[in-house]
């Protein structure tokens, strides 16, 4: 009870309402994404964020809009959390010219420069040095901005991560490395890939402040992120946060999930991060049934609008093939 | 005109651009306190300080990626590979990040970065330190690939590469760093993608680029003594390739030999041969010949190196074959 009271003091009603609506939007958007994927409206590889929403929500609330964000290919929720209208994400997955990446990136390459979301990267661990480099630029330019560099648990076994951790720590770059540990790298559990199962401990090899975080609880994410961001802003360098989370759906849409039990999935669904936020709102009488309905209907309207926008938008014209490859307008492509 | 070394020309290009634009920095192994593994960056730490001339650990993948990230966020990095042989552990960041980000973000994030360092063989260094990857990088859309053959070109091309808004792979040679040449003190730029006729001639065209241009020029000189007039085209950039200059030269001479220090399969020379047979078929009086490195790893022994690399004798032989002499 004491802990609940603390939370009441730390976070306002408005914050909880914001978290709830934002996380619900991510959830409903991804559920819709799964549905239209099955209808083959979306093609290619498609990785859903369902279950992990507290990480983006707590990160967004603990950072400023000038801060930069980068992640791997499970990337639909991050830009939406940062304020990109979901219709641009849906249109991108529909391969439409109105998508945030003009239909050239698809599900794995969502970008929004306006919202400082630097993608959307498809090679596991490849975004980790990029995130360090984004932070390098912030430090070089003398801003107080930070970069939040997210990755899955699979990325921690890549060499790129270790090289980036080492340099980020040596040069005290303002970067927060976030491992979204949903326990499975595709179908291979964390335990099967190394003797080191506590992923946050990998940061200790580089003297990096590192810790595990309850990634299913938005308050815990926010608090850990707030501390890490403050460290980065005051010039003390990176932090590694291992967010312990869970994805309810498969690695991608084509995953039969033979590597885990239905019971395990159910166990995690009972600690659902969105339901926890709702419970706090209800316990404090900050929301009634009408309030819940209003939020749900706003979210539904946004998701419906996104699908309609994507459906009605055109595909890129063939000439787009040669655009956005070079920023130079007259690059002489080999065409015959 | 004053005479400077190739390495000094590169240093001047970087330093002149860095004086003008504070967002440009140099990063790599031994570039700062050691003054560069090949002394290209000698004195740059003293002038620009450790914020802009940055020593890295031996971690090419990591610092290449940090460069790309920085380039996507407002800076213009120059990333030095001690040799391009080592770029293979960083190639994911060159190909999957630098070359792709502009396209896969729908034009939101361009990557103004230069990856530079020496390429190809440089003496008896055996197989892992003697490779030429110009065609590997040139194959990838999103990149530009520059391979200068002398100090004057190197300076003007590197300055253009640094100012380019897209990723540029800039490939030098250990065996050129000490080459001396007249280089004007006044500032100049050489545009990327424009070949240069290094020697005008009428009987046969030799197309080449980079360090091995020396072999092409030596062969041309030798052939002149035998009354064969050779036109030597230096591509200077292998992505994009200035096909226009190549085709025009072949239309004039009707014969072509391409000289390249690289393995033959899918090489720049064979690419040129395709283009010439397609666009200048009726002008050709003989099949196109390519003189390349042998289709093997480059071993240590000098006899085996001699048996592999293009040299003047081999080029002369090829020229005589296309001349039916």
XYZ file of C-alpha atoms in Angstrom:
661
model
C 0.000 0.000 0.000
C 2.843 2.341 0.826
C 4.241 1.719 -2.611
C 0.896 2.489 -4.273
C 0.683 5.725 -2.337
C 4.167 6.702 -3.531
C 3.122 6.103 -7.065
C 0.107 8.326 -6.575
C 2.369 11.139 -5.536
C 4.876 10.621 -8.298
C 2.564 10.408 -11.287
C -0.509 12.494 -11.951
C -3.941 11.462 -13.115
C -3.136 13.128 -16.451
C 0.013 11.022 -16.821
C -1.901 7.804 -16.205
C -4.621 8.814 -18.647
C -1.973 9.615 -21.240
C -0.225 6.308 -20.688
C -3.477 4.411 -20.874
C -4.627 5.979 -24.111
C -1.198 5.738 -25.737
C -0.682 2.093 -24.774
C -4.213 1.178 -25.783
C -3.609 2.791 -29.177
C -0.428 0.728 -29.652
C -2.298 -2.432 -28.644
C -5.347 -1.860 -30.824
C -3.218 -0.715 -33.731
C -1.145 -3.888 -33.550
C -4.233 -6.088 -33.204
C -5.586 -4.482 -36.346
C -2.211 -4.910 -38.026
C -2.365 -8.639 -37.251
C -5.880 -8.847 -38.714
C -5.086 -7.070 -41.954
C -1.854 -9.046 -42.272
C -3.858 -12.253 -42.206
C -6.047 -10.730 -44.917
C -2.791 -10.216 -46.867
C -3.223 -6.460 -46.972
C 0.238 -6.221 -45.427
C 3.045 -8.287 -46.893
C 6.619 -9.033 -45.951
C 7.886 -9.625 -42.443
C 5.748 -8.139 -39.702
C 6.625 -8.106 -35.988
C 3.995 -7.057 -33.450
C 4.627 -5.165 -30.186
C 1.654 -6.532 -28.268
C 2.582 -7.018 -24.591
C 5.590 -4.678 -24.647
C 3.725 -1.324 -24.711
C 4.824 -0.145 -21.258
C 8.396 0.234 -22.518
C 7.574 2.762 -25.204
C 5.017 4.559 -23.034
C 7.394 4.905 -20.064
C 10.250 5.934 -22.355
C 8.239 8.639 -24.079
C 7.029 10.104 -20.786
C 10.597 10.214 -19.421
C 12.171 11.904 -22.461
C 11.791 15.224 -24.281
C 10.635 15.683 -27.812
C 14.137 16.748 -28.931
C 15.563 13.373 -27.871
C 16.244 10.774 -30.549
C 14.951 7.225 -30.731
C 16.053 4.217 -32.754
C 15.086 0.563 -32.654
C 15.118 -2.686 -34.626
C 12.323 -4.013 -36.815
C 9.657 -4.409 -34.084
C 9.054 -0.755 -34.701
C 5.387 0.169 -35.135
C 4.722 1.261 -31.571
C 7.735 3.528 -31.040
C 6.810 6.227 -33.577
C 3.138 6.045 -32.602
C 4.121 6.541 -28.967
C 6.224 9.514 -30.051
C 3.229 11.107 -31.717
C 3.317 10.014 -35.344
C -0.236 9.602 -36.587
C -0.758 5.848 -36.905
C -2.195 6.226 -40.391
C 1.313 6.878 -41.724
C 2.530 3.641 -40.156
C -0.412 1.652 -41.504
C -0.023 3.172 -44.974
C 3.670 2.256 -44.898
C 2.817 -1.361 -44.129
C 0.255 -1.281 -46.943
C 3.195 -0.198 -49.197
C 1.479 3.059 -50.069
C 3.166 6.284 -51.147
C 1.503 8.077 -48.224
C 3.370 5.867 -45.756
C 5.992 7.482 -43.554
C 8.736 5.936 -45.711
C 6.781 6.314 -48.996
C 6.130 2.590 -49.189
C 9.841 1.883 -49.535
C 10.495 0.554 -46.053
C 7.471 -1.455 -44.975
C 6.831 -2.826 -41.507
C 10.520 -3.060 -40.577
C 11.569 0.426 -41.662
C 9.250 2.949 -40.074
C 10.971 6.356 -39.824
C 9.728 9.767 -38.722
C 12.268 12.552 -38.761
C 9.604 14.957 -37.517
C 9.316 12.889 -34.346
C 13.051 12.133 -34.085
C 12.444 8.474 -34.748
C 15.476 7.240 -36.699
C 14.000 3.843 -37.672
C 13.243 0.892 -38.031
C 16.412 -1.277 -38.713
C 16.427 -4.811 -40.024
C 19.780 -6.324 -39.096
C 19.720 -7.565 -35.502
C 22.064 -5.367 -33.441
C 22.903 -3.098 -36.381
C 21.046 -0.186 -34.811
C 23.172 -0.304 -31.657
C 26.254 1.459 -33.120
C 23.863 3.750 -35.008
C 22.226 4.764 -31.731
C 25.647 5.432 -30.222
C 26.481 7.521 -33.294
C 23.283 9.548 -32.997
C 24.251 10.248 -29.384
C 27.794 11.050 -30.525
C 26.363 13.801 -32.746
C 24.301 15.243 -29.890
C 27.364 15.430 -27.677
C 29.524 16.812 -30.507
C 26.962 19.514 -31.255
C 26.708 20.394 -27.580
C 23.015 19.720 -27.131
C 21.585 18.144 -24.008
C 19.600 15.643 -26.034
C 19.904 11.919 -25.558
C 19.351 8.921 -27.793
C 17.250 5.987 -26.666
C 18.546 2.940 -28.528
C 16.242 -0.055 -28.261
C 16.900 -3.648 -29.176
C 15.589 -7.128 -28.576
C 17.287 -9.723 -26.427
C 18.710 -11.380 -29.547
C 20.825 -8.306 -30.300
C 22.963 -8.674 -27.186
C 24.834 -11.603 -28.713
C 25.985 -9.526 -31.700
C 29.512 -8.131 -31.804
C 28.250 -4.747 -32.976
C 26.613 -4.235 -29.579
C 29.789 -4.897 -27.646
C 31.865 -2.575 -29.815
C 29.247 0.152 -29.469
C 28.912 -0.336 -25.692
C 32.654 -0.011 -25.298
C 32.979 3.192 -27.302
C 29.782 4.735 -25.912
C 31.095 4.234 -22.406
C 34.671 5.320 -23.215
C 33.395 8.516 -24.817
C 30.504 9.027 -22.339
C 27.917 9.302 -25.083
C 24.397 10.371 -24.070
C 22.708 7.122 -25.029
C 20.344 4.832 -23.165
C 20.560 1.266 -24.384
C 17.272 -0.523 -23.840
C 17.064 -4.272 -24.140
C 13.447 -5.228 -24.620
C 13.931 -8.733 -23.284
C 10.849 -10.654 -24.351
C 12.762 -13.877 -23.608
C 12.968 -15.219 -27.123
C 15.232 -14.324 -30.021
C 12.791 -15.540 -32.645
C 12.369 -19.072 -31.274
C 15.572 -19.382 -29.267
C 15.284 -18.593 -25.582
C 17.824 -16.354 -23.858
C 19.035 -19.340 -21.815
C 20.007 -21.251 -24.923
C 22.272 -18.527 -26.360
C 24.803 -17.861 -23.598
C 25.826 -18.629 -20.031
C 24.917 -15.032 -19.152
C 21.150 -14.917 -18.666
C 20.951 -11.596 -16.829
C 21.391 -9.428 -19.878
C 21.850 -6.188 -17.922
C 25.114 -7.637 -16.588
C 26.662 -7.346 -20.052
C 26.986 -3.602 -19.466
C 29.137 -4.215 -16.403
C 31.965 -5.477 -18.624
C 32.286 -1.885 -19.839
C 31.688 -0.259 -16.436
C 28.339 0.935 -17.746
C 25.614 1.655 -15.190
C 23.240 -1.212 -15.857
C 20.137 -2.674 -14.306
C 17.104 -4.830 -14.802
C 13.701 -3.158 -14.977
C 10.157 -4.480 -14.744
C 9.225 -3.778 -18.340
C 5.603 -4.763 -17.782
C 5.054 -1.823 -15.433
C 5.053 1.607 -16.995
C 5.965 3.417 -13.767
C 9.072 1.276 -13.390
C 10.078 1.933 -16.976
C 9.581 5.676 -16.561
C 11.575 5.834 -13.345
C 14.507 3.838 -14.691
C 14.490 5.839 -17.890
C 14.284 9.142 -16.044
C 17.383 8.274 -14.017
C 19.275 7.110 -17.124
C 18.260 10.173 -19.131
C 19.393 12.487 -16.342
C 22.748 10.707 -16.256
C 23.149 11.106 -20.010
C 22.084 14.783 -19.994
C 24.567 15.726 -17.317
C 27.388 14.211 -19.363
C 27.921 11.023 -17.391
C 27.335 8.752 -20.347
C 25.290 5.705 -21.200
C 23.086 3.367 -19.216
C 21.963 -0.141 -20.022
C 18.415 -1.013 -19.024
C 17.183 -4.555 -19.398
C 13.416 -4.259 -19.630
C 11.935 -7.610 -18.745
C 8.897 -7.930 -20.927
C 6.918 -10.404 -22.991
C 5.379 -10.530 -26.419
C 2.015 -12.211 -26.641
C 2.297 -12.869 -30.333
C 4.909 -14.796 -32.281
C 8.270 -13.374 -33.320
C 6.691 -12.461 -36.610
C 3.379 -13.199 -38.224
C 4.677 -16.517 -39.529
C 5.660 -17.989 -36.160
C 3.914 -21.186 -34.992
C 5.368 -20.666 -31.472
C 6.283 -24.271 -30.796
C 9.027 -23.108 -28.433
C 6.708 -21.982 -25.615
C 3.503 -23.088 -23.938
C 0.067 -21.491 -24.032
C 0.189 -21.459 -20.236
C 3.296 -19.306 -20.263
C 1.631 -16.791 -22.587
C -1.466 -16.764 -20.373
C 0.601 -16.205 -17.255
C 2.058 -13.057 -18.759
C -1.271 -11.839 -20.093
C -2.482 -11.815 -16.517
C 0.140 -9.153 -15.713
C -0.872 -7.097 -18.712
C 0.812 -3.672 -18.617
C -2.248 -1.855 -19.937
C -4.654 -3.475 -17.477
C -2.296 -2.446 -14.675
C -2.532 1.194 -15.717
C -6.295 0.905 -15.966
C -6.464 -0.630 -12.499
C -4.560 2.325 -11.043
C -6.882 4.764 -12.789
C -9.920 2.917 -11.432
C -8.544 2.466 -7.913
C -8.010 6.228 -7.701
C -11.409 6.878 -9.248
C -9.685 8.855 -11.975
C -11.779 7.205 -14.621
C -15.300 5.854 -14.844
C -16.919 3.580 -17.402
C -17.833 6.546 -19.549
C -14.239 7.752 -19.497
C -13.007 4.329 -20.522
C -15.513 4.217 -23.360
C -14.434 7.639 -24.572
C -10.807 6.569 -24.730
C -11.669 3.299 -26.412
C -13.756 5.061 -29.004
C -11.032 7.629 -29.740
C -8.528 4.797 -30.166
C -10.883 2.841 -32.383
C -11.513 5.898 -34.524
C -7.763 6.412 -35.008
C -7.203 2.779 -35.934
C -10.161 2.765 -38.314
C -8.981 6.006 -39.858
C -5.525 4.487 -40.308
C -6.849 1.470 -42.162
C -9.118 3.591 -44.326
C -6.273 5.977 -45.142
C -4.002 3.065 -46.048
C -6.673 1.351 -48.139
C -7.493 4.496 -50.085
C -3.920 5.644 -50.687
C -2.154 4.818 -53.963
C 0.934 2.685 -54.407
C 4.137 4.483 -55.401
C 4.410 5.266 -59.112
C 7.212 3.358 -60.911
C 9.368 6.504 -61.150
C 9.672 6.413 -57.351
C 12.057 3.469 -57.759
C 14.867 5.861 -58.639
C 13.983 8.482 -56.067
C 15.397 8.638 -52.534
C 18.379 6.446 -53.438
C 20.751 9.406 -53.702
C 20.029 12.892 -52.467
C 21.714 14.138 -55.653
C 18.853 14.618 -58.141
C 20.566 13.499 -61.362
C 22.408 10.355 -60.351
C 23.120 8.337 -63.545
C 21.543 4.974 -62.714
C 22.368 2.074 -65.012
C 19.078 1.419 -66.747
C 20.039 -0.743 -69.701
C 54.048 24.831 -58.761
C 54.824 23.204 -55.429
C 55.152 19.434 -55.232
C 53.520 17.430 -52.426
C 52.990 13.783 -51.541
C 49.716 11.970 -52.197
C 49.177 11.650 -48.425
C 49.614 15.407 -48.036
C 47.049 16.034 -50.752
C 44.560 13.906 -48.821
C 45.420 15.702 -45.590
C 44.938 19.088 -47.247
C 41.559 18.015 -48.600
C 40.368 16.961 -45.148
C 41.882 19.926 -43.335
C 40.560 22.533 -45.774
C 37.055 21.128 -45.488
C 37.298 20.810 -41.704
C 38.322 24.447 -41.400
C 35.202 25.441 -43.283
C 32.686 23.124 -41.694
C 32.788 22.316 -37.960
C 30.503 19.300 -38.426
C 33.257 17.385 -40.257
C 35.414 15.092 -38.121
C 37.946 12.308 -38.706
C 37.653 9.016 -36.858
C 39.601 5.779 -37.079
C 42.397 3.646 -35.730
C 45.620 5.583 -35.024
C 44.424 8.727 -36.817
C 45.107 11.100 -33.922
C 47.994 10.547 -31.505
C 49.926 8.209 -33.806
C 49.411 10.724 -36.659
C 47.905 8.077 -38.894
C 49.073 4.543 -39.660
C 50.335 5.937 -42.996
C 50.728 9.515 -41.761
C 47.832 10.771 -43.833
C 46.418 12.619 -40.824
C 49.789 13.843 -39.534
C 49.370 17.080 -37.592
C 45.589 17.055 -37.735
C 45.176 16.305 -34.027
C 47.380 19.280 -33.251
C 45.276 21.558 -35.444
C 41.774 20.298 -34.755
C 42.028 18.738 -31.310
C 40.728 15.434 -29.961
C 37.086 16.378 -30.442
C 37.477 16.278 -34.222
C 40.363 13.856 -34.780
C 39.386 10.759 -32.892
C 41.290 7.564 -32.145
C 39.121 4.471 -31.887
C 39.634 1.018 -30.486
C 40.092 -1.732 -33.074
C 36.395 -2.057 -33.722
C 35.610 -1.274 -37.354
C 32.007 -2.447 -37.195
C 31.331 -0.296 -34.154
C 32.973 2.911 -35.313
C 31.643 2.596 -38.869
C 28.159 2.365 -37.357
C 28.812 5.256 -35.000
C 29.863 7.262 -38.051
C 26.663 6.412 -39.900
C 24.552 7.281 -36.864
C 26.372 10.594 -36.486
C 25.918 11.304 -40.211
C 22.172 10.708 -39.893
C 22.094 13.263 -37.088
C 23.762 16.368 -38.465
C 27.483 15.556 -38.744
C 29.743 14.779 -41.712
C 32.129 12.033 -40.570
C 35.264 10.874 -42.345
C 35.826 7.296 -41.228
C 39.303 5.934 -41.911
C 39.850 2.209 -42.360
C 43.501 1.337 -41.858
C 42.939 -0.718 -44.985
C 39.771 -1.712 -46.790
C 40.655 -5.317 -45.993
C 39.462 -4.483 -42.483
C 36.290 -2.886 -43.791
C 34.856 -6.361 -44.231
C 34.051 -6.578 -40.532
C 32.280 -3.223 -40.937
C 30.590 -3.924 -44.248
C 27.183 -4.444 -42.609
C 27.155 -0.786 -41.583
C 28.364 0.377 -45.005
C 25.888 -1.676 -47.021
C 22.908 -2.158 -44.700
C 22.968 1.194 -42.927
C 24.858 3.880 -44.874
C 23.715 2.789 -48.329
C 20.113 2.049 -47.329
C 18.937 4.633 -44.848
C 17.999 7.344 -47.336
C 15.948 4.942 -49.401
C 14.260 2.940 -46.675
C 13.292 6.106 -44.795
C 11.651 7.432 -47.955
C 14.179 10.259 -48.256
C 14.027 11.416 -44.632
C 17.562 10.544 -43.506
C 20.535 11.030 -45.830
C 23.976 9.877 -44.730
C 26.798 12.284 -45.654
C 29.783 10.156 -44.728
C 33.157 9.258 -46.273
C 34.753 5.874 -45.623
C 38.357 6.157 -46.721
C 41.632 4.220 -46.608
C 43.961 2.171 -48.755
C 42.862 -0.694 -50.994
C 44.510 -3.550 -52.908
C 48.005 -5.005 -52.649
C 50.987 -3.196 -51.159
C 53.961 -5.505 -51.273
C 54.403 -8.927 -49.772
C 51.466 -8.858 -47.371
C 49.824 -12.141 -48.368
C 46.174 -12.818 -48.935
C 44.282 -11.019 -46.166
C 46.027 -7.674 -46.707
C 46.087 -7.506 -50.494
C 42.486 -7.375 -51.627
C 40.653 -4.919 -53.851
C 36.971 -4.473 -53.078
C 36.194 -1.576 -55.397
C 33.730 -3.667 -57.372
C 32.089 -4.994 -54.204
C 31.216 -1.503 -53.037
C 30.507 -0.256 -56.560
C 27.876 -2.955 -56.906
C 25.745 -1.394 -54.155
C 23.247 1.368 -55.009
C 23.234 4.155 -52.455
C 27.037 4.390 -52.373
C 29.489 6.314 -54.513
C 32.956 4.828 -54.961
C 36.016 6.933 -55.744
C 39.461 5.515 -56.589
C 41.970 8.279 -57.371
C 45.205 7.580 -59.234
C 47.308 10.611 -58.273
C 47.627 13.311 -55.648
C 46.023 16.095 -57.667
C 42.914 14.042 -58.367
C 42.859 12.669 -54.831
C 42.649 16.120 -53.302
C 39.923 17.449 -55.566
C 37.905 14.241 -55.402
C 38.172 13.885 -51.621
C 36.987 17.448 -51.127
C 33.961 16.678 -53.305
C 33.389 13.400 -51.448
C 33.391 15.166 -48.075
C 30.852 17.699 -49.326
C 28.676 15.045 -50.948
C 25.371 14.449 -49.190
C 25.481 10.691 -49.772
C 27.875 8.001 -48.503
C 31.159 7.828 -50.420
C 33.709 5.015 -50.304
C 37.101 6.563 -51.091
C 39.859 4.056 -51.860
C 43.559 4.913 -51.818
C 46.770 2.855 -51.859
C 49.672 2.394 -49.470
C 51.854 2.379 -52.570
C 50.679 5.840 -53.619
C 50.938 7.714 -50.310
C 54.557 8.735 -50.994
C 54.007 9.657 -54.662
C 54.917 13.283 -55.333
C 53.071 15.570 -57.689
C 52.415 19.189 -58.456
C 49.282 20.248 -56.619
C 48.169 23.884 -56.720
C 47.805 25.797 -53.497
C 44.571 27.354 -54.689
C 41.445 25.475 -53.727
C 39.777 23.238 -56.340
C 37.208 20.485 -56.547
C 36.896 17.583 -58.968
C 33.338 16.335 -59.475
C 32.585 12.683 -58.698
C 31.579 10.481 -61.613
C 33.716 12.152 -64.272
C 36.531 10.177 -65.914
C 39.732 11.823 -67.058
C 41.720 11.153 -70.218
C 45.199 10.940 -68.771
C 46.810 10.416 -72.141
C 45.331 11.067 -75.573
C 45.854 8.510 -78.315
C 44.331 7.124 -81.488
C 45.074 3.396 -81.880
C 43.750 1.761 -78.738
C 42.020 2.724 -75.476
C 43.172 1.535 -72.078
C 40.649 2.087 -69.268
C 41.902 1.816 -65.701
C 41.679 3.486 -62.266
C 43.529 3.837 -58.973
C 47.081 2.736 -58.303
C 47.195 0.370 -61.283
C 46.873 3.393 -63.589
C 50.672 3.550 -63.199
C 50.910 0.238 -65.014
C 48.569 1.445 -67.732
C 50.606 4.623 -68.233
C 53.906 2.732 -68.268
C 52.552 0.357 -70.892
C 51.278 3.267 -72.990
C 54.695 4.906 -72.889
C 56.404 1.703 -73.917
C 53.943 1.131 -76.755
C 54.492 4.611 -78.092
C 58.101 3.613 -78.798
C 56.698 0.901 -81.021
C 54.480 3.388 -82.826
C 51.229 2.445 -81.058
C 49.250 5.474 -79.888
C 47.371 4.624 -76.680
C 44.574 6.660 -75.115
C 44.416 6.094 -71.343
C 41.115 6.793 -69.601
C 41.223 7.066 -65.804
C 37.744 6.311 -64.463
C 38.477 8.062 -61.110
C 35.012 7.030 -59.895
C 33.709 3.464 -60.257
C 30.220 4.275 -58.991
C 28.905 5.966 -60.959
C 31.054 5.073 -63.975
C 31.520 7.709 -66.662
C 30.552 5.401 -69.524
C 30.195 8.361 -71.858
C 33.924 9.094 -71.841
C 34.791 5.407 -72.231
C 32.422 4.857 -75.138
C 33.568 8.005 -76.910
C 37.183 6.935 -76.631
C 36.391 3.462 -77.988
C 34.456 4.989 -80.863
C 37.662 6.826 -81.734
C 40.201 4.031 -81.264
C 37.989 0.976 -81.964
C 39.984 -1.160 -79.530
C 39.843 -1.537 -75.752
C 41.918 -3.053 -72.967
C 40.740 -2.638 -69.368
C 43.348 -2.860 -66.619
C 42.271 -3.470 -63.036
C 43.801 -4.772 -59.839
C 40.964 -7.048 -58.830
C 39.769 -10.589 -59.285
C 38.205 -11.103 -62.694
C 34.703 -12.360 -61.903
C 32.145 -9.540 -61.837
C 34.967 -6.990 -61.928
C 34.747 -3.388 -63.086
C 36.689 -4.388 -66.206
C 34.159 -7.001 -67.222
C 31.357 -4.531 -66.527
C 33.037 -2.051 -68.878
C 33.359 -4.780 -71.499
C 29.608 -5.443 -71.314
C 28.767 -1.787 -71.723
C 31.147 -1.296 -74.635
C 29.925 -4.332 -76.580
C 26.369 -3.115 -76.080
C 26.812 0.558 -76.913
C 29.780 0.485 -79.307
C 29.564 -2.968 -80.892
C 29.834 -1.659 -84.435
C 32.895 0.387 -83.569
C 34.941 -2.497 -82.192
C 37.656 -3.932 -84.407
C 38.631 -6.591 -81.862
C 37.192 -8.246 -78.756
C 37.687 -6.282 -75.517
C 40.509 -7.592 -73.302
C 40.709 -7.352 -69.521
C 43.960 -7.535 -67.571
C 43.169 -8.304 -63.936
C 44.654 -9.944 -60.878
C 44.805 -13.740 -61.072
C 41.699 -15.597 -59.926
C 43.365 -16.691 -56.668
C 44.152 -15.221 -53.248
C 47.363 -13.166 -53.493
C 50.168 -15.192 -51.897
C 53.289 -13.966 -50.120
C 56.084 -15.089 -52.469
C 57.311 -12.400 -54.898
C 57.306 -14.818 -57.801
C 53.648 -15.563 -57.186
C 52.789 -11.883 -56.811
C 54.495 -11.219 -60.151
C 52.514 -14.031 -61.675
C 49.259 -12.494 -60.462
C 49.213 -8.698 -60.624
C 48.726 -6.699 -63.800
C 52.046 -5.337 -65.052
C 53.213 -3.386 -68.086
C 54.306 -6.492 -69.966
C 50.913 -8.092 -69.553
C 49.129 -4.924 -70.634
C 51.411 -4.543 -73.659
C 50.659 -8.111 -74.627
C 46.912 -7.473 -74.348
C 47.146 -4.288 -76.394
C 49.036 -6.127 -79.125
C 46.378 -8.830 -79.123
C 43.557 -6.348 -79.685
C 45.695 -4.740 -82.403
C 46.342 -8.154 -83.967
C 50.081 -7.498 -83.825
